[in-house]
Coordinates of C-alpha atoms and ligand atoms in Angstrom, one line a residue:
M1 CA 11.3 40.9 6.3
S2 CA 7.7 40.8 8.0
S3 CA 6.3 37.7 8.9
L4 CA 3.0 36.3 7.7
P5 CA -0.3 37.5 9.6
P6 CA -1.5 34.5 12.0
A7 CA -3.3 31.6 10.4
D8 CA -6.6 32.8 11.3
A9 CA -6.4 35.9 9.6
L10 CA -5.1 34.2 6.4
P11 CA -7.8 34.0 3.4
S12 CA -9.6 30.6 3.7
Y13 CA -7.9 29.6 0.6
L14 CA -4.8 29.8 2.0
D15 CA -5.5 26.9 4.5
P16 CA -3.8 23.7 3.6
T17 CA -6.3 21.6 5.5
H18 CA -8.8 22.7 3.2
L19 CA -10.5 19.9 1.4
G20 CA -10.7 19.2 -2.4
P21 CA -8.4 20.0 -5.3
W22 CA -7.1 23.4 -3.9
G23 CA -6.2 21.8 -0.4
V24 CA -4.4 19.1 -2.4
Y25 CA -2.3 21.6 -4.3
L26 CA -1.3 23.8 -1.4
Q27 CA 0.2 20.3 0.3
Q28 CA 1.8 19.8 -3.0
V29 CA 3.4 23.2 -2.8
D30 CA 4.2 22.9 0.9
R31 CA 6.2 19.3 -0.4
V32 CA 8.4 21.3 -2.7
A33 CA 9.1 24.7 -0.6
P34 CA 12.3 23.2 1.2
Y35 CA 14.0 22.4 -2.2
L36 CA 13.6 25.9 -3.7
G37 CA 16.6 27.6 -2.0
S38 CA 16.4 31.2 -1.9
L39 CA 13.5 31.2 -4.1
A40 CA 11.5 29.9 -1.3
R41 CA 11.0 33.9 -0.2
W42 CA 8.5 34.0 -3.2
V43 CA 6.6 30.8 -2.6
E44 CA 3.8 32.6 -1.4
T45 CA 2.9 33.8 -4.9
L46 CA 1.8 30.1 -5.9
K47 CA -0.6 29.9 -3.0
R48 CA -2.6 32.9 -4.3
P49 CA -4.2 33.0 -7.6
K50 CA -3.3 36.1 -9.6
R51 CA -6.7 36.9 -10.6
A52 CA -10.1 35.2 -10.3
L53 CA -13.3 36.2 -12.0
I54 CA -17.0 34.8 -11.4
V55 CA -19.4 35.4 -13.8
D56 CA -23.2 35.0 -14.0
V57 CA -24.2 33.3 -17.4
P58 CA -27.8 33.7 -18.0
I59 CA -29.5 31.9 -21.0
E60 CA -32.8 31.4 -22.5
L61 CA -33.8 27.9 -22.5
D62 CA -35.3 26.2 -25.5
N63 CA -38.8 26.2 -23.3
G64 CA -38.5 30.1 -22.9
R65 CA -37.4 30.0 -19.3
V66 CA -34.2 32.0 -18.2
A67 CA -31.6 29.8 -16.5
H68 CA -28.4 31.2 -14.6
F69 CA -25.3 29.5 -14.3
E70 CA -22.2 30.1 -12.5
G71 CA -19.0 30.4 -14.5
Y72 CA -15.1 31.0 -13.4
R73 CA -12.1 32.1 -15.2
V74 CA -8.8 32.1 -12.8
Q75 CA -5.4 33.2 -13.7
H76 CA -3.2 31.4 -11.4
N77 CA 0.2 33.0 -12.7
T78 CA 1.4 34.8 -15.6
S79 CA 5.0 35.6 -14.8
R80 CA 6.2 33.1 -17.3
G81 CA 3.9 34.2 -20.2
P82 CA 0.0 34.7 -20.9
G83 CA -2.4 32.5 -19.1
K84 CA -3.4 28.9 -20.7
G85 CA -5.8 26.3 -19.9
G86 CA -8.9 24.4 -20.4
V87 CA -12.5 25.7 -19.9
R88 CA -14.4 22.5 -18.3
F89 CA -18.5 22.3 -18.4
H90 CA -19.3 19.9 -15.4
Q91 CA -22.2 20.1 -12.9
D92 CA -19.6 19.8 -9.7
V93 CA -17.3 22.7 -10.8
T94 CA -16.6 25.1 -8.1
L95 CA -14.2 28.1 -7.9
S96 CA -11.7 26.3 -5.7
E97 CA -11.7 23.4 -8.2
V98 CA -11.0 26.1 -10.7
M99 CA -8.2 27.6 -8.7
A100 CA -6.6 24.4 -8.4
L101 CA -6.7 23.1 -11.9
S102 CA -5.6 26.8 -12.8
A103 CA -2.5 26.3 -10.5
W104 CA -1.8 22.8 -12.1
M105 CA -1.5 24.5 -15.7
S106 CA 1.2 26.9 -14.1
I107 CA 3.0 24.3 -13.0
K108 CA 2.5 21.8 -16.2
N109 CA 3.3 24.5 -18.4
A110 CA 6.6 25.5 -16.5
A111 CA 7.3 21.7 -15.9
V112 CA 7.5 21.3 -19.8
N113 CA 8.8 24.7 -20.4
L114 CA 6.1 26.1 -22.5
P115 CA 6.1 30.1 -22.4
F116 CA 2.8 30.4 -20.3
G117 CA 1.5 31.0 -17.0
G118 CA -1.4 29.1 -16.0
A119 CA -5.2 29.5 -16.0
K120 CA -8.5 27.7 -16.0
G121 CA -12.1 28.1 -16.5
G122 CA -15.4 26.4 -16.1
I123 CA -19.1 26.5 -16.0
R124 CA -21.0 24.8 -13.1
V125 CA -23.6 22.9 -15.4
D126 CA -24.4 19.4 -16.6
P127 CA -24.1 19.7 -20.1
R128 CA -26.0 16.5 -21.3
T129 CA -29.1 18.5 -19.9
L130 CA -28.8 21.4 -22.7
S131 CA -29.8 21.3 -26.2
Q132 CA -26.8 22.1 -28.9
S133 CA -28.4 25.6 -29.3
E134 CA -28.5 26.0 -25.4
L135 CA -25.0 25.0 -25.0
E136 CA -24.0 27.7 -28.0
R137 CA -26.1 30.4 -26.0
M138 CA -24.3 29.5 -22.8
T139 CA -20.5 29.3 -24.3
R140 CA -21.2 32.6 -26.1
R141 CA -22.6 34.6 -23.0
Y142 CA -19.7 33.0 -20.7
T143 CA -17.2 34.1 -23.4
T144 CA -18.7 37.5 -23.2
E145 CA -18.5 37.7 -19.5
I146 CA -14.8 36.7 -19.4
G147 CA -13.8 38.8 -22.6
V148 CA -12.2 41.3 -20.1
I149 CA -9.6 39.2 -19.2
I150 CA -9.0 36.7 -22.1
G151 CA -7.0 37.6 -25.2
P152 CA -4.0 36.1 -27.5
S153 CA -1.5 37.5 -25.5
K154 CA -3.5 37.5 -21.9
D155 CA -5.3 34.1 -21.3
I156 CA -6.0 31.7 -23.8
P157 CA -8.5 29.0 -23.2
A158 CA -8.8 25.5 -24.6
P159 CA -10.9 22.3 -24.4
D160 CA -11.2 20.5 -21.3
V161 CA -13.8 18.0 -19.5
N162 CA -16.8 18.2 -21.8
T163 CA -15.9 21.0 -24.0
N164 CA -14.2 20.3 -27.7
A165 CA -13.4 22.0 -30.8
Q166 CA -16.8 23.3 -31.5
T167 CA -17.0 25.0 -28.1
M168 CA -13.7 26.6 -29.0
A169 CA -15.3 27.9 -32.7
W170 CA -18.1 29.4 -30.7
M171 CA -15.3 31.1 -28.2
M172 CA -13.3 32.2 -31.1
D173 CA -16.2 33.6 -33.1
T174 CA -18.0 35.5 -29.8
Y175 CA -14.7 37.1 -28.8
S176 CA -13.6 38.1 -32.4
M177 CA -17.3 39.5 -32.9
N178 CA -16.9 41.5 -29.8
E179 CA -13.8 42.6 -30.5
G180 CA -14.5 43.8 -34.2
L181 CA -11.5 41.5 -35.4
T182 CA -10.6 38.0 -36.3
S183 CA -8.7 36.5 -33.5
T184 CA -7.6 32.7 -34.2
G185 CA -5.2 32.6 -31.5
V186 CA -7.4 33.4 -28.6
V187 CA -8.5 29.7 -27.9
T188 CA -6.6 26.6 -29.0
G189 CA -8.1 23.1 -29.6
K190 CA -10.0 24.7 -32.7
P191 CA -11.5 23.1 -35.9
I192 CA -8.8 22.9 -38.6
A193 CA -11.1 25.0 -40.6
L194 CA -10.3 28.2 -38.0
G195 CA -6.5 27.6 -37.5
G196 CA -6.7 24.7 -35.4
S197 CA -3.4 22.4 -35.3
L198 CA -3.2 18.8 -36.7
G199 CA -2.7 16.4 -34.1
R200 CA -4.2 18.4 -31.4
V201 CA -7.4 16.4 -30.6
E202 CA -5.1 13.2 -29.8
A203 CA -2.2 15.2 -28.3
T204 CA -3.1 14.6 -24.5
G205 CA -3.6 11.1 -25.2
R206 CA -0.4 10.7 -27.3
G207 CA 1.6 12.2 -24.5
V208 CA 0.2 9.9 -21.8
F209 CA 1.2 6.8 -24.2
V210 CA 4.9 8.6 -24.7
V211 CA 5.5 8.9 -21.1
G212 CA 4.1 5.7 -20.3
C213 CA 6.5 4.1 -22.8
E214 CA 9.4 6.1 -21.2
A215 CA 8.2 4.9 -17.7
A216 CA 8.2 1.2 -18.5
R217 CA 11.7 1.8 -20.1
D218 CA 13.0 3.0 -16.8
I219 CA 11.7 0.3 -14.7
G220 CA 12.6 -2.5 -17.2
F221 CA 9.6 -3.7 -18.9
D222 CA 8.1 -4.2 -22.3
V223 CA 5.1 -2.5 -23.6
V224 CA 4.2 -5.2 -25.6
G225 CA 2.1 -7.4 -23.7
A226 CA 1.9 -5.0 -20.9
R227 CA -1.8 -4.8 -19.3
V228 CA -3.5 -1.5 -19.1
V229 CA -6.3 -0.3 -17.2
V230 CA -8.0 3.1 -17.8
Q231 CA -10.4 5.1 -16.1
G232 CA -12.2 7.7 -18.4
F233 CA -12.7 6.5 -22.2
G234 CA -13.1 10.3 -23.5
N235 CA -10.9 12.1 -25.8
V236 CA -7.7 11.4 -23.4
G237 CA -8.4 7.8 -22.1
G238 CA -9.6 6.6 -25.3
T239 CA -6.8 7.9 -27.4
A240 CA -4.1 6.4 -24.9
A241 CA -6.1 3.2 -24.8
R242 CA -6.0 3.1 -28.8
L243 CA -2.2 3.9 -28.9
F244 CA -1.4 1.6 -26.4
H245 CA -3.7 -1.3 -28.0
E246 CA -1.8 -0.6 -31.6
T247 CA 1.7 -1.0 -29.9
G248 CA 0.8 -4.7 -28.7
A249 CA -0.5 -3.8 -25.0
K250 CA -3.5 -5.4 -23.6
V251 CA -6.3 -2.9 -22.3
I252 CA -8.2 -5.2 -19.7
A253 CA -10.3 -2.7 -18.2
A254 CA -12.2 0.4 -18.5
Q255 CA -14.4 2.6 -16.3
D256 CA -16.5 5.9 -16.8
H257 CA -19.6 7.3 -15.4
T258 CA -21.6 4.8 -17.3
G259 CA -19.8 1.6 -16.2
T260 CA -16.8 -0.6 -15.6
I261 CA -15.8 -3.4 -17.7
H262 CA -13.2 -6.0 -17.7
N263 CA -11.8 -8.7 -19.9
E264 CA -8.7 -10.4 -18.8
F265 CA -7.9 -11.5 -22.4
G266 CA -7.7 -7.5 -23.5
L267 CA -10.7 -5.6 -24.6
D268 CA -11.3 -4.9 -28.5
V269 CA -10.4 -1.2 -28.2
P270 CA -11.4 -0.1 -31.8
N271 CA -14.8 -1.8 -31.0
L272 CA -15.1 -0.3 -27.8
L273 CA -14.3 3.3 -29.1
A274 CA -17.3 2.8 -31.7
H275 CA -19.3 1.7 -28.8
V276 CA -18.3 4.6 -26.5
A277 CA -19.1 7.1 -29.7
Q278 CA -22.2 5.7 -30.3
H279 CA -23.5 5.1 -26.7
G280 CA -21.8 7.8 -24.9
G281 CA -19.8 5.6 -22.6
V282 CA -18.4 2.0 -22.0
G283 CA -21.4 0.6 -20.0
G284 CA -23.0 -2.1 -21.7
F285 CA -20.2 -3.1 -24.0
G286 CA -20.5 -6.7 -25.3
G287 CA -17.0 -8.1 -25.2
A288 CA -16.5 -7.7 -21.5
E289 CA -17.8 -8.6 -18.0
A290 CA -19.0 -5.8 -15.5
I291 CA -17.0 -5.4 -12.6
D292 CA -17.4 -3.3 -9.3
S293 CA -15.3 -0.1 -8.8
D294 CA -13.2 -1.7 -6.0
T295 CA -12.4 -4.8 -8.1
F296 CA -11.4 -2.2 -10.9
W297 CA -8.8 -0.3 -8.5
A298 CA -7.2 -3.5 -7.2
L299 CA -6.8 -5.0 -10.7
E300 CA -3.4 -6.4 -11.4
T301 CA -1.7 -4.4 -14.3
E302 CA 1.3 -2.9 -15.7
F303 CA -0.3 0.6 -16.2
L304 CA -3.0 2.1 -14.4
I305 CA -4.2 5.4 -16.2
P306 CA -6.6 7.7 -14.5
A307 CA -8.0 9.9 -17.1
A308 CA -11.0 11.3 -15.7
L309 CA -11.5 13.7 -12.8
E310 CA -9.5 14.7 -9.5
S311 CA -9.3 12.8 -6.4
Q312 CA -10.1 9.4 -7.8
I313 CA -7.1 7.6 -6.1
H314 CA -7.2 8.2 -2.5
A315 CA -6.5 7.1 1.3
G316 CA -9.2 4.7 0.8
N317 CA -8.3 2.7 -2.3
A318 CA -4.6 3.5 -2.9
D319 CA -3.5 0.4 -0.8
S320 CA -5.5 -2.0 -3.0
V321 CA -3.7 -0.8 -6.2
R322 CA -1.6 -3.5 -7.6
A323 CA -0.1 -1.5 -10.7
K324 CA 3.7 -1.0 -11.7
V325 CA 3.0 2.5 -13.1
V326 CA 0.3 5.0 -12.7
V327 CA 0.2 7.7 -15.6
E328 CA -2.1 10.2 -14.9
G329 CA -4.2 11.5 -17.8
A330 CA -6.5 13.5 -15.6
N331 CA -5.7 16.4 -13.5
G332 CA -5.2 15.8 -9.9
P333 CA -6.5 12.4 -10.0
T334 CA -4.2 11.1 -6.9
T335 CA -4.6 12.9 -3.6
P336 CA -1.2 13.4 -1.3
E337 CA -2.3 10.7 1.3
A338 CA -2.6 8.2 -1.8
D339 CA 0.6 9.5 -3.3
D340 CA 2.5 8.6 0.0
I341 CA 0.7 5.2 -0.2
L342 CA 1.8 4.3 -3.8
R343 CA 5.3 5.5 -3.1
D344 CA 5.7 3.1 0.1
K345 CA 4.2 0.4 -2.1
G346 CA 7.1 1.0 -4.7
I347 CA 4.7 2.1 -7.6
L348 CA 5.9 4.7 -9.8
V349 CA 3.4 7.5 -10.5
V350 CA 4.1 9.7 -13.6
P351 CA 2.4 13.0 -12.4
D352 CA -0.4 14.8 -14.2
V353 CA 1.6 17.9 -14.8
V354 CA 4.0 15.8 -17.1
A355 CA 1.7 12.9 -17.9
N356 CA -1.0 15.1 -19.6
A357 CA 1.0 17.9 -20.8
G358 CA 0.8 16.7 -24.7
G359 CA -2.5 18.9 -24.9
V360 CA -1.1 22.0 -23.7
T361 CA 2.0 21.2 -25.7
V362 CA 0.3 21.0 -29.1
S363 CA -1.9 23.9 -27.8
Y364 CA 1.4 25.9 -27.7
F365 CA 2.0 24.7 -31.3
E366 CA -1.4 25.8 -32.5
W367 CA -0.7 29.1 -30.9
V368 CA 2.5 29.6 -32.5
Q369 CA 0.9 28.4 -36.0
D370 CA -1.9 31.0 -35.7
F371 CA 0.6 33.8 -34.7
S372 CA 2.8 33.2 -37.9
S373 CA -0.2 32.1 -40.0
F374 CA 2.3 29.0 -41.3
F375 CA 0.8 25.6 -40.5
W376 CA 3.0 22.6 -39.8
S377 CA 2.3 18.7 -40.8
E378 CA 1.0 16.1 -38.5
D379 CA 4.1 14.3 -38.6
E380 CA 6.1 17.3 -37.6
I381 CA 3.4 18.0 -34.6
N382 CA 3.8 14.5 -33.4
H383 CA 7.4 14.3 -33.8
R384 CA 8.0 17.6 -31.8
L385 CA 5.1 16.5 -29.2
E386 CA 7.1 13.4 -28.5
R387 CA 10.5 15.1 -28.3
I388 CA 9.1 17.5 -25.6
M389 CA 7.3 14.7 -23.5
R390 CA 10.5 12.5 -23.6
D391 CA 12.5 15.4 -22.6
A392 CA 10.3 16.7 -19.7
F393 CA 10.2 13.0 -18.4
A394 CA 14.1 12.5 -18.3
A395 CA 14.7 16.1 -17.2
V396 CA 12.1 15.4 -14.2
S397 CA 13.5 11.9 -13.5
H398 CA 16.7 13.0 -13.4
V399 CA 15.7 15.8 -10.3
A400 CA 13.8 13.0 -8.8
R401 CA 17.2 10.7 -8.3
E402 CA 19.0 13.7 -7.5
H403 CA 16.8 14.4 -4.3
S404 CA 15.4 11.0 -3.8
V405 CA 11.8 12.4 -4.1
T406 CA 8.9 11.4 -6.5
L407 CA 8.4 12.1 -9.8
R408 CA 5.5 14.6 -8.5
T409 CA 7.6 16.6 -6.3
A410 CA 10.3 16.5 -8.9
A411 CA 8.3 18.0 -11.3
F412 CA 7.1 20.8 -8.8
I413 CA 10.9 21.5 -8.2
V414 CA 11.5 22.1 -12.0
A415 CA 8.4 24.1 -12.5
C416 CA 8.2 26.3 -9.4
T417 CA 12.0 27.1 -9.7
R418 CA 11.0 28.6 -13.2
I419 CA 8.1 30.1 -12.3
L420 CA 9.8 31.7 -9.1
Q421 CA 13.1 32.8 -11.3
A422 CA 10.7 34.8 -13.6
R423 CA 8.7 36.3 -10.5
Q424 CA 12.0 37.1 -9.0
V425 CA 13.8 39.2 -12.0
R426 CA 10.6 40.8 -12.9
G427 CA 10.3 42.2 -9.6
L428 CA 7.4 43.9 -7.7
Y429 CA 5.7 46.6 -9.4
P430 CA 4.4 49.2 -8.6
Ligands
LIG501 N1 -7.3 21.0 -20.9 C1 -6.2 20.7 -21.2 C2 -5.2 20.4 -19.8 O1 -5.6 20.2 -18.8 C3 -5.3 21.7 -22.1 C4 -5.1 22.8 -21.5 C5 -4.6 23.8 -23.1 O2 -4.5 23.2 -24.2 O3 -4.3 25.1 -22.6 O4 -4.0 20.1 -19.9

């Protein structure tokens, strides 16, 4: 067997000291390699995206000027099924971030045993600076540019940060018009009128809530009366906060790009959701005091739910965290150094690849419903979702105990084993 080329001859993206989410992902893979037995022979597969596309997205702005945006679609792995993962619009999106997010989709889909590989897309743009018609033109041009590699059996996009059901409707329509057919299964997270699934909008937050309850049961504390701190009050954080609140937990603090608020007696979550819908964020909410970010991370709480962006819990703030459980609603919110600090403090981290898998799980249901043109009730969706989330949490906890590793490493052991088994039996071709 030939050995790897010297490190300096490796592509830069194989360097685990690479800063940012892709470097975080590489370190997570390195941690799991010793547990893969003979499959470790294939581990290099996980460190290289199968396919990465960079596209120019030019649009005419409302003022007549032409603007260019950079767009990406990365298919990290398709050994177990077509690529699957969201599309985000954010001013900080980079190719290496999308690579990491696509890789986490491979791990997530395998960890909960959905028949998908992993993919992700994004456009480097602040969507708040665009009008609705500019957004539509940008989404349609992006879809046309990535149209060569997406499709219901190839790669299926979905919503992510700053994208939603309307974005998916434009993508579905553009792809369908270009192909000369009506393809509902090319994206998930669509409006119900286009073959979307009941329960999809809430699915990620519901999954966060379900595994949070499982974690509480595991550790032995009651969710009723438990304190909850949430970073990000969008679709994921907002829904999770609402479900915890409805169960009798106390959401004591919330943070997003508009501010950080705290009320030790519990925020009025329904009113806060209405405030966010009206003002675009938690900032300025009446029933709470404004606090600074350091105080926020150090709040004593049962649940801490990072549900915004990557690398929010890092070496600089992990030591101040005083939560019993961290439930990762976001993708990649905890760096490997912070993971070690939280583990040493005895804080249980339910990793993103399990905790936020509810969204893609209901995306899978949507894709199946579109293919069969037979639609399920919301009860049926939520029931199946809960079962998959509970089973995934139990399976990963079991492996964590067996090997005395964190839930993240256990989830990676489960997922990488599934991906590399598929890789091995498929073989190399040509
Ligand atoms: N963007 C979501 C995630 O990060 C959902 C992806 C999907 O449904 O394909 O898991």
